[in-house]
Short mmCIF file of C-alpha atoms and ligand atoms in Angstrom, two decimals:
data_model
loop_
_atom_site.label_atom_id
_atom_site.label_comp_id
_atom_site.label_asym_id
_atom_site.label_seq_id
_atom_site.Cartn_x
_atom_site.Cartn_y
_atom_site.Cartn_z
CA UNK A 1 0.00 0.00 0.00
CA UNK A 2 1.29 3.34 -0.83
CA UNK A 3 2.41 5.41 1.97
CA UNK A 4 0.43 8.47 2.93
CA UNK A 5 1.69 11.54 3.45
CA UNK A 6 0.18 15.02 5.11
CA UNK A 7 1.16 18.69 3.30
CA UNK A 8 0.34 21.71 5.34
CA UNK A 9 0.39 24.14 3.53
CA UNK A 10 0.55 22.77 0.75
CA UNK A 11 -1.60 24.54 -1.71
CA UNK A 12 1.45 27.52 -1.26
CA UNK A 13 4.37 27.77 -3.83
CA UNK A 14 6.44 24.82 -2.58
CA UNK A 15 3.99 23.11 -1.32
CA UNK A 16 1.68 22.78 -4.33
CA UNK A 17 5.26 21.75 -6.41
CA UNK A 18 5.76 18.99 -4.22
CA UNK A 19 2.21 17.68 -4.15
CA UNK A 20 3.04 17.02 -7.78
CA UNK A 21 6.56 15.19 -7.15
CA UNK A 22 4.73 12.97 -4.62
CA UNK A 23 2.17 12.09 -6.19
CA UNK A 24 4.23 11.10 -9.32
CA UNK A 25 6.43 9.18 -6.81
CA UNK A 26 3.42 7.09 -6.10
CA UNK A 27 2.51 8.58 -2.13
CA UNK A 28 -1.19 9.55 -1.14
CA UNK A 29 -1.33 12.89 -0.17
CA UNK A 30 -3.78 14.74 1.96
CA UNK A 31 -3.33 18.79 2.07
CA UNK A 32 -4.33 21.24 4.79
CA UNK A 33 -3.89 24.88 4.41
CA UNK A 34 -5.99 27.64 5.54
CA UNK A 35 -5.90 29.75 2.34
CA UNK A 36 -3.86 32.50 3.99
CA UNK A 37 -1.61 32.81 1.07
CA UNK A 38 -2.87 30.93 -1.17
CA UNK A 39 -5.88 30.21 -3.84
CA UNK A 40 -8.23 28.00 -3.49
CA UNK A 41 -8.57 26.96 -7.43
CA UNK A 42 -4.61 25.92 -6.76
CA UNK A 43 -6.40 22.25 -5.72
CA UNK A 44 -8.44 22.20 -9.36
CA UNK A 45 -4.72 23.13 -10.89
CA UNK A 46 -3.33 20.40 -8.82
CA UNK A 47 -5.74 17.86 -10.15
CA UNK A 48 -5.21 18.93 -13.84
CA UNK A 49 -1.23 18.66 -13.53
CA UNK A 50 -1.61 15.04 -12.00
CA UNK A 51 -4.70 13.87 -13.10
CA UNK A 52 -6.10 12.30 -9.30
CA UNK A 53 -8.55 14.43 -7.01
CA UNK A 54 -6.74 16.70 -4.65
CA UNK A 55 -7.81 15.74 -1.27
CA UNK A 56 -7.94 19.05 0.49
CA UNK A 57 -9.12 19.93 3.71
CA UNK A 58 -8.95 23.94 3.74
CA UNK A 59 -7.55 23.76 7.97
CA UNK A 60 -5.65 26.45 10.16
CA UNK A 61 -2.57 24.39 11.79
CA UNK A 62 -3.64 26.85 15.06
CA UNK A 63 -7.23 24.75 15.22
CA UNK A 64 -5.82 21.89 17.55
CA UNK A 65 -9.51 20.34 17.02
CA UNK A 66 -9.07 20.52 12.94
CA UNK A 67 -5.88 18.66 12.99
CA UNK A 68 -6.26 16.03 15.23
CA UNK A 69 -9.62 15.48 13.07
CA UNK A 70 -7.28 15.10 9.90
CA UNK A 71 -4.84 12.82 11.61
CA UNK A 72 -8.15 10.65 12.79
CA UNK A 73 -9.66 10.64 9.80
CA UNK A 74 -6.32 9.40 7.66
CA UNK A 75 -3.79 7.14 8.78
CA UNK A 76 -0.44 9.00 8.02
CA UNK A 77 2.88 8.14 7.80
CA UNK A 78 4.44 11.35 7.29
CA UNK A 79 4.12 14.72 7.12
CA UNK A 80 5.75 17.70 5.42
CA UNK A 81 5.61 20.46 7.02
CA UNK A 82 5.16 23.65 4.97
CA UNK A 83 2.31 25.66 6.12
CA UNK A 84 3.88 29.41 7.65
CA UNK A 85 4.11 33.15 7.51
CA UNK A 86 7.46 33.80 5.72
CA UNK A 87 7.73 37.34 4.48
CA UNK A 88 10.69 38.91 6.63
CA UNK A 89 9.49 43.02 6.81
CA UNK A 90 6.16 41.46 8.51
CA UNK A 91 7.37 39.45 11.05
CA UNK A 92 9.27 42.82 12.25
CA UNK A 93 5.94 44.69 12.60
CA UNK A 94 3.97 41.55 13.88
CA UNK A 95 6.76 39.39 15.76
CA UNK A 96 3.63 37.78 18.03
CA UNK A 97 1.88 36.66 15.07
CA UNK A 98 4.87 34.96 13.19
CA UNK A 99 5.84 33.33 16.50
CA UNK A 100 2.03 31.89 16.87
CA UNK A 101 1.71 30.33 12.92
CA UNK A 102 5.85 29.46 12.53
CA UNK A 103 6.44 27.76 15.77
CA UNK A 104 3.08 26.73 17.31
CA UNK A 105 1.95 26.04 14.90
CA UNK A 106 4.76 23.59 14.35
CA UNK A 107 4.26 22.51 18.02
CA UNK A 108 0.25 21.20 17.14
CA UNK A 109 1.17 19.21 13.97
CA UNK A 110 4.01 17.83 16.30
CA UNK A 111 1.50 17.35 18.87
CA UNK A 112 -0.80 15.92 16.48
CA UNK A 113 1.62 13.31 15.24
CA UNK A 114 2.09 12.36 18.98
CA UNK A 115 -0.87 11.19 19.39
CA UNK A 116 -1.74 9.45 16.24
CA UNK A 117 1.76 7.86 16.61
CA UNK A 118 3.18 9.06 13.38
CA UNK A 119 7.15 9.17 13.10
CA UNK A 120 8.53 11.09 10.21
CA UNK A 121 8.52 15.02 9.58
CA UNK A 122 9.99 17.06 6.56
CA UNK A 123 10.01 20.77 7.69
CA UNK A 124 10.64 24.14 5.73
CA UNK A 125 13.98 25.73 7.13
CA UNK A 126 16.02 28.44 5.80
CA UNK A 127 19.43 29.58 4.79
CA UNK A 128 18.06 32.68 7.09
CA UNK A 129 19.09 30.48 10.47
CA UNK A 130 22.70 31.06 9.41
CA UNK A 131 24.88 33.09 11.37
CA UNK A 132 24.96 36.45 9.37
CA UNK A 133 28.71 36.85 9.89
CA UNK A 134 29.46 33.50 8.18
CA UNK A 135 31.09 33.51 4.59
CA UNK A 136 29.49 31.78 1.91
CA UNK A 137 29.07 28.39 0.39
CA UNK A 138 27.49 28.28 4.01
CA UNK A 139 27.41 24.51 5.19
CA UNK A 140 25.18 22.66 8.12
CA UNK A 141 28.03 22.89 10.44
CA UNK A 142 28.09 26.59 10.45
CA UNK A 143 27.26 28.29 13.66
CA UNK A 144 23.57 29.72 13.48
CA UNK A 145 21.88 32.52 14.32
CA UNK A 146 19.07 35.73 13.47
CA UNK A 147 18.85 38.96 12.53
CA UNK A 148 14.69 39.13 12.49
CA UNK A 149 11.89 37.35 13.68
CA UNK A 150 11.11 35.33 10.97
CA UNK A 151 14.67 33.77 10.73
CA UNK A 152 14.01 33.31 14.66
CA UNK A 153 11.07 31.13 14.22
CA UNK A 154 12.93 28.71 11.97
CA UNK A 155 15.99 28.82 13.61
CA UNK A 156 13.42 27.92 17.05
CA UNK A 157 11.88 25.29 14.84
CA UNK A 158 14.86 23.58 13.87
CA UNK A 159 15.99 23.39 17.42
CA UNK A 160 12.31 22.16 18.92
CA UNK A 161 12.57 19.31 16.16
CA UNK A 162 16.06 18.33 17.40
CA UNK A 163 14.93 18.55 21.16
CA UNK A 164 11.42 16.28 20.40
CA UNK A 165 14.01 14.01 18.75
CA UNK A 166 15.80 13.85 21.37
CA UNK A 167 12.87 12.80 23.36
CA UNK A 168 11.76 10.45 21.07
CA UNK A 169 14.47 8.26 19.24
CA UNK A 170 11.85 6.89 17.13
CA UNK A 171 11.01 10.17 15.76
CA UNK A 172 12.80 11.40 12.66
CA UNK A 173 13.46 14.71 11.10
CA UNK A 174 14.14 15.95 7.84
CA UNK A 175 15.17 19.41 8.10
CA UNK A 176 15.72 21.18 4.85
CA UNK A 177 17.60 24.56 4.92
CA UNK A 178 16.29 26.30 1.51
CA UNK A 179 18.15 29.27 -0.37
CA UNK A 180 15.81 31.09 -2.63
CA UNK A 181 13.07 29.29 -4.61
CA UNK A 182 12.86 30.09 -7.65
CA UNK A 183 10.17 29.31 -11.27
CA UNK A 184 7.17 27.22 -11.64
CA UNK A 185 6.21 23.92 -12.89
CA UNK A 186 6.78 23.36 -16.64
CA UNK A 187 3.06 23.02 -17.10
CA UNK A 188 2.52 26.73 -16.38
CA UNK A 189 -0.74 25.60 -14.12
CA UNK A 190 1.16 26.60 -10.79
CA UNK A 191 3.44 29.36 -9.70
CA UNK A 192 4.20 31.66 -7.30
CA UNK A 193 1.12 33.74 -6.56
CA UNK A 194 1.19 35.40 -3.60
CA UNK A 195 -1.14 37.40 -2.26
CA UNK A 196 0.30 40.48 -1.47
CA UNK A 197 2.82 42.09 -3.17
CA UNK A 198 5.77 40.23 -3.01
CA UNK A 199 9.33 41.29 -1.10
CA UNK A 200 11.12 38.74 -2.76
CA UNK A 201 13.52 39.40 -6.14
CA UNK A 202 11.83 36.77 -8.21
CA UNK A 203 8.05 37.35 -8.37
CA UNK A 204 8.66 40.79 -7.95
CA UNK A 205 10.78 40.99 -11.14
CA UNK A 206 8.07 38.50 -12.09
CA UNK A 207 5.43 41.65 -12.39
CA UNK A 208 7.93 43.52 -13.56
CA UNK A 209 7.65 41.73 -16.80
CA UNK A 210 3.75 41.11 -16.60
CA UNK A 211 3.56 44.97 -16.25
CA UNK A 212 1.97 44.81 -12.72
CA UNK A 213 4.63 46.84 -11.59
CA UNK A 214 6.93 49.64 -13.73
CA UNK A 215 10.01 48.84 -12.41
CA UNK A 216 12.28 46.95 -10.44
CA UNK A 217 13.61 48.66 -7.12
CA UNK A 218 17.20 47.01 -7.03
CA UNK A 219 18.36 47.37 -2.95
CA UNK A 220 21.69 48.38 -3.68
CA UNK A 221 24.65 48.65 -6.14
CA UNK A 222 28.14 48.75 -3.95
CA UNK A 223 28.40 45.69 -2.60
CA UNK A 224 31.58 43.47 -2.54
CA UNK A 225 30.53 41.69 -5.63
CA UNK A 226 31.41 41.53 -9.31
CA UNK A 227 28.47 43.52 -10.33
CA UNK A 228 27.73 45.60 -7.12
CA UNK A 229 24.31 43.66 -6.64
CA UNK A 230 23.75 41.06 -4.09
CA UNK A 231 24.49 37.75 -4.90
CA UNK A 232 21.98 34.74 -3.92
CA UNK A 233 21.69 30.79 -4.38
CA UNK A 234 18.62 30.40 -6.43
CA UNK A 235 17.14 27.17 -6.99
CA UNK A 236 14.65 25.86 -9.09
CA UNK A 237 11.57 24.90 -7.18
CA UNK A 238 11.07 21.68 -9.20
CA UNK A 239 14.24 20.80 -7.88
CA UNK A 240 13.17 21.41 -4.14
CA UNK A 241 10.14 19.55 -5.08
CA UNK A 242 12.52 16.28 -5.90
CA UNK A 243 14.35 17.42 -2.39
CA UNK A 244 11.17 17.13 -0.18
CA UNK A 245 10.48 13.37 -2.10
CA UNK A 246 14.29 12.29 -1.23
CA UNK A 247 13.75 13.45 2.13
CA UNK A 248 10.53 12.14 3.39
CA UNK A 249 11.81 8.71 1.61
CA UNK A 250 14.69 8.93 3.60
CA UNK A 251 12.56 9.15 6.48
CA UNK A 252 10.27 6.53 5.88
CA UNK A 253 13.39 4.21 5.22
CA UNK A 254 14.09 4.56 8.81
CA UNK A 255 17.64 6.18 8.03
CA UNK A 256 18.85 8.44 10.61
CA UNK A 257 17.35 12.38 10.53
CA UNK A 258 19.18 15.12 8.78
CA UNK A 259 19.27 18.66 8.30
CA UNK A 260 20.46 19.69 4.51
CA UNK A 261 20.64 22.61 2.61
CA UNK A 262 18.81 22.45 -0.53
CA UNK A 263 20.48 24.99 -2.84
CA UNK A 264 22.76 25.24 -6.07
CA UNK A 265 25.88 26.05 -4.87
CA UNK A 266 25.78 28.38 -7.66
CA UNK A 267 25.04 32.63 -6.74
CA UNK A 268 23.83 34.98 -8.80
CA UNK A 269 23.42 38.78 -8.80
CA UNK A 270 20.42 40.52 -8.61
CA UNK A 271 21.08 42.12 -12.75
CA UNK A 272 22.21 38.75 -13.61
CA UNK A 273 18.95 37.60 -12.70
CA UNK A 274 16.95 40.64 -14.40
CA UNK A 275 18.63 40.20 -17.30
CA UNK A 276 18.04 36.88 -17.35
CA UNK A 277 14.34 37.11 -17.15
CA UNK A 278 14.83 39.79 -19.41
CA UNK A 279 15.82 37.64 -22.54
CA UNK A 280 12.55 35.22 -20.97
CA UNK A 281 10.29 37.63 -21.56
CA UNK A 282 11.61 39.22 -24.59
CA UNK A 283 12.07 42.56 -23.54
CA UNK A 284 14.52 44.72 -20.95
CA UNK A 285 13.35 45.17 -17.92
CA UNK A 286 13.26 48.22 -16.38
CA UNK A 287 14.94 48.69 -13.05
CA UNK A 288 16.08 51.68 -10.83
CA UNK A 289 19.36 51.65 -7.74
CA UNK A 290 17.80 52.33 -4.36
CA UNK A 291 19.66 52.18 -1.04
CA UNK A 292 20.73 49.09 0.55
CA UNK A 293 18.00 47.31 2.26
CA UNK A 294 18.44 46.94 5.86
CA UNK A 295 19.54 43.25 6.71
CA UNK A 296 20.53 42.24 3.40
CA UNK A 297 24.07 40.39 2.72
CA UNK A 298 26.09 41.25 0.33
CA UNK A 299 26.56 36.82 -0.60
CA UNK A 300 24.70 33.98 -0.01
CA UNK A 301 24.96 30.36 -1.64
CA UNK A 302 24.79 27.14 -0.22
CA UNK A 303 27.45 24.25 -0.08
CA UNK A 304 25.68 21.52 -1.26
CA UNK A 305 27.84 18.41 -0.67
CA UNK A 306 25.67 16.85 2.33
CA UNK A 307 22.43 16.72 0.71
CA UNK A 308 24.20 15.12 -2.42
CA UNK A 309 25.65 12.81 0.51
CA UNK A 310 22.68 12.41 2.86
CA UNK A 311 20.13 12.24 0.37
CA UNK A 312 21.34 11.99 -3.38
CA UNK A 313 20.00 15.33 -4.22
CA UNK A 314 21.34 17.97 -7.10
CA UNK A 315 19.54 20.40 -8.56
CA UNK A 316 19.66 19.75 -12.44
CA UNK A 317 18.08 23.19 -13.47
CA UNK A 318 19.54 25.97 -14.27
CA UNK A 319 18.87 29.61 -14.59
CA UNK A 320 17.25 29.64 -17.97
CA UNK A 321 14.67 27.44 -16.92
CA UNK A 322 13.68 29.30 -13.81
CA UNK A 323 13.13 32.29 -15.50
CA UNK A 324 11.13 30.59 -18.65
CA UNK A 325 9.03 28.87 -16.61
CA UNK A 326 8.02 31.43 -14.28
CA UNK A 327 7.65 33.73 -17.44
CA UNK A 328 5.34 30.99 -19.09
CA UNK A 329 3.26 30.81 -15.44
CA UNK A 330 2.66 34.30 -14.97
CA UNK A 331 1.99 34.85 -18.92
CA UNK A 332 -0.51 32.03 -19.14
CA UNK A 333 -1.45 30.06 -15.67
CA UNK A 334 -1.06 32.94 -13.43
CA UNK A 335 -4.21 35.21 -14.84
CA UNK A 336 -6.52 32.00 -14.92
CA UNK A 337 -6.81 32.08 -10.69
CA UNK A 338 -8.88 34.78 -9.61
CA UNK A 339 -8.13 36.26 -6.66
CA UNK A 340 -10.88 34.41 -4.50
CA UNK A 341 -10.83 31.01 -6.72
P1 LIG B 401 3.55 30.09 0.68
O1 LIG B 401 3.05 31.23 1.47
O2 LIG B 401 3.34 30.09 -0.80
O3 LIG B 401 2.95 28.72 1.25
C1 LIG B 401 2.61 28.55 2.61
C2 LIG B 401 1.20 27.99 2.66
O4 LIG B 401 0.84 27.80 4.03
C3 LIG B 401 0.16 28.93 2.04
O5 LIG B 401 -0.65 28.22 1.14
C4 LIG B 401 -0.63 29.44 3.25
O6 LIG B 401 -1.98 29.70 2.91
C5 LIG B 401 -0.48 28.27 4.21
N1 LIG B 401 -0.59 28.65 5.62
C6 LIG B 401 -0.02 29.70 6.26
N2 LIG B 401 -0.38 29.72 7.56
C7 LIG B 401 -1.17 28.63 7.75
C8 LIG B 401 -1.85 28.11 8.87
N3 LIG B 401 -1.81 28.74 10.04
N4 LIG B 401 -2.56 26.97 8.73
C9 LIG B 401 -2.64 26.35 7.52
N5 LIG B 401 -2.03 26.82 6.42
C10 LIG B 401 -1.30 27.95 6.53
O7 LIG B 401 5.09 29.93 1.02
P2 LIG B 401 6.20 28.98 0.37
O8 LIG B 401 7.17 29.84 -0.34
O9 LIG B 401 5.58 27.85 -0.32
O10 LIG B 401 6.91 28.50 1.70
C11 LIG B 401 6.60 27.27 2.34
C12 LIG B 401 7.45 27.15 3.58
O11 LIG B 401 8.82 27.26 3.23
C13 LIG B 401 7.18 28.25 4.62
O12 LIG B 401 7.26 27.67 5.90
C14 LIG B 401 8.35 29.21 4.42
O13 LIG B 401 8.69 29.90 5.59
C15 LIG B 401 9.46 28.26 4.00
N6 LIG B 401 10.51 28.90 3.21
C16 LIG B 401 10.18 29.60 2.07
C17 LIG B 401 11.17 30.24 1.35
C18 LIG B 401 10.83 31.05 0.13
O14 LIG B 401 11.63 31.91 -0.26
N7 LIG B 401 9.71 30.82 -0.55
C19 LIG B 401 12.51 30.15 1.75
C20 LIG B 401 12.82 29.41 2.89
C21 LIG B 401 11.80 28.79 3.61
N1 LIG B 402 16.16 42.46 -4.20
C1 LIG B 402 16.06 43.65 -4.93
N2 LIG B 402 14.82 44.15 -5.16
C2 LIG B 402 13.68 43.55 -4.73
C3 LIG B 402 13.79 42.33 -4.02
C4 LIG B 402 15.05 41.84 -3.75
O1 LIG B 402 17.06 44.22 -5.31
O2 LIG B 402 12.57 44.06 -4.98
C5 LIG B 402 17.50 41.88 -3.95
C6 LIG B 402 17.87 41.77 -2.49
O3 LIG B 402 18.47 42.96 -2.04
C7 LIG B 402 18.82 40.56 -2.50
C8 LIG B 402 18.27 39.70 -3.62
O4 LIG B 402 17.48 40.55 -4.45
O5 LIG B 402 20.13 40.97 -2.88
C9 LIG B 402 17.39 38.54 -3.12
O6 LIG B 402 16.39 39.08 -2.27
P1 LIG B 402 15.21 38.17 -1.72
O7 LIG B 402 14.40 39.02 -0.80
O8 LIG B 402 14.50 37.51 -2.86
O9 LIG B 402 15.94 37.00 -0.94
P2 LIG B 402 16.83 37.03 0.41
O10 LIG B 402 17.51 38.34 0.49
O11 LIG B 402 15.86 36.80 1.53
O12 LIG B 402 17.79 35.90 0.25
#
């Protein structure tokens, strides 16, 4: 019988990516998510791309009552662990609020799996829970650390897992340390769509080229790089997709927990990236230097030898891809979810 697996959160961008991978892989997957920052028709989309029902339970990870009604009602066997507030400039204004959905939040499906007895949890870290001081390729045995509340709730979360671990040998973690997500599924039917506007360099530049927005702000020119822009580690999120598969069938294996980063290994600058999506979308995109943002490094990019170790992951894509297949999602698949479908 095929193993069954529980995504909160996962009609969001990762999420919904690796619904696909696991169901290709065979799994039965049940989704929660409470529609926070996500779309509803993202569960029709999910049934065209794989061709099975979704079996969606629309579910706040805060309602104790909800989620111990999904674990009774499904026998799981693992879950992946997406569903959270992740946009950094918020959780400075709102620090209460990201440390009630981020951590626990994490602490109820943890809870939950207690008491249905289920062993095996995939959760959504960050290259944010490195120390800020530490020179890149940044590896797992760097020292950690925060510099908002945000990168404080994973940083927490990664430390609760270790600690209910610790508790309970039988329990095993997959803790996956992403650098920047990048793209959208090659069928253009899911993408990043978030609801507000986003903070992040790739759907932003994203509506840049759908002509949402006029230009691109770029947060800085005179940094130690070759370019002046910052430089980042982004990855394809079909390949974090394959990630979340290797891990969770790591876990299910009954091979030891691990903590991985799931990048390239590869940086690139913020104009490398603009003009990247630039020759995507057939046309230069307009951008304008700002100031530095506050918090931002001037490098980031992963080492990438333990997941390749760990877990036999590599990302195969490369930039091109990212940027033509978010181009093709926002140009086709993008427009087709209304804002309350
Ligand atoms: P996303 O916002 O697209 O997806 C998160 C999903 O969780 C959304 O569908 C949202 O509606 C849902 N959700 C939020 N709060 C919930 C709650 N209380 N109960 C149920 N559902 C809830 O974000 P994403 O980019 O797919 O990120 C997924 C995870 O990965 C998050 O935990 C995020 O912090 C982490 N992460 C993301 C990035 C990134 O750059 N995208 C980088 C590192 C880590
Ligand atoms: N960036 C930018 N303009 C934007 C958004 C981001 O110039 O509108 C830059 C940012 O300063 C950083 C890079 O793009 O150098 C990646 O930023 P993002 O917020 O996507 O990721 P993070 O900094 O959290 O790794």
């Amino acid at each position: 019988m095929a193993f069954k697996i529980l995504l909160t959160g996962g009609l969001g961008y990762i999420g919904s990516h690796t619904y696909v991978d696991l169901i290709a892989a065979g799994f039965d997957v049940v989704i929660i998510d409470n529609l926070c920052n996500s779309k509803r028709g993202v569960s029709d989309r999910l049934e065209q791309v794989t061709g099975v029902p979704t079996d969606f339970v629309e579910a706040d990870v805060l309602d104790k009552a909800a989620l111990a009604q999904v674990f009774t009602d499904h026998n799981f066997d693992a879950v992946i662990h997406f569903a959270g507030l992740k946009a950094v400039g918020e959780s400075v204004e709102k620090p209460l609020q990201y440390f009630q959905v981020n951590v626990v939040g994490m602490v109820n499906v943890l809870q939950a799996m207690q008491v249905a007895g289920v062993k095996s949890i995939v959760f959504s870290s960050s290259a944010t829970v490195y120390d800020p001081i530490q020179p890149s390729p940044l590896n797992e045995g760097m020292p950690t650390g925060y510099a908002n509340p945000y990168g404080y709730t994973k940083l927490t979360c990664e430390q609760i897992l270790q600690q209910a671990c610790h508790a309970d040998p039988d329990l095993k973690t997959g803790i996956l340390r992403y650098f920047n997500p990048a793209g959208a599924h090659a069928s253009g039917l899911i993408g990043e769509d978030p609801n507000d506007i986003p903070n992040n360099l790739m759907p932003y530049i994203s509506r840049v080229a759908s002509g949402d927005y006029p230009f691109l702000r770029i947060w800085g020119n005179d940094y130690d790089t070759p370019d002046g822009t910052g430089i980042r580690d982004y990855i394809h999120v079909a390949d974090l997709a394959a990630g979340h598969v290797k891990s969770v069938q790591a876990l299910l294996s009954r091979e030891a927990s691990h903590l991985v980063n799931l990048g390239t290994g590869k940086g690139y600058s913020v104009l490398e990236m603009l003009n990247a999506y630039s020759t995507a979308c057939g046309r230069a995109l307009p951008y304008e230097i700002m100031p530095r943002r506050a918090g931002d490094l001037a490098t980031t990019f992963a080492e990438v030898g333990r997941a390749k170790q760990l877990l036999g992951f590599s990302a195969t894509r490369g930039l091109d891809e990212m940027c033509s297949s978010s181009w093709h999602w926002i140009n086709t698949g993008a427009k087709l979810v209304s804002p309350d479908g």
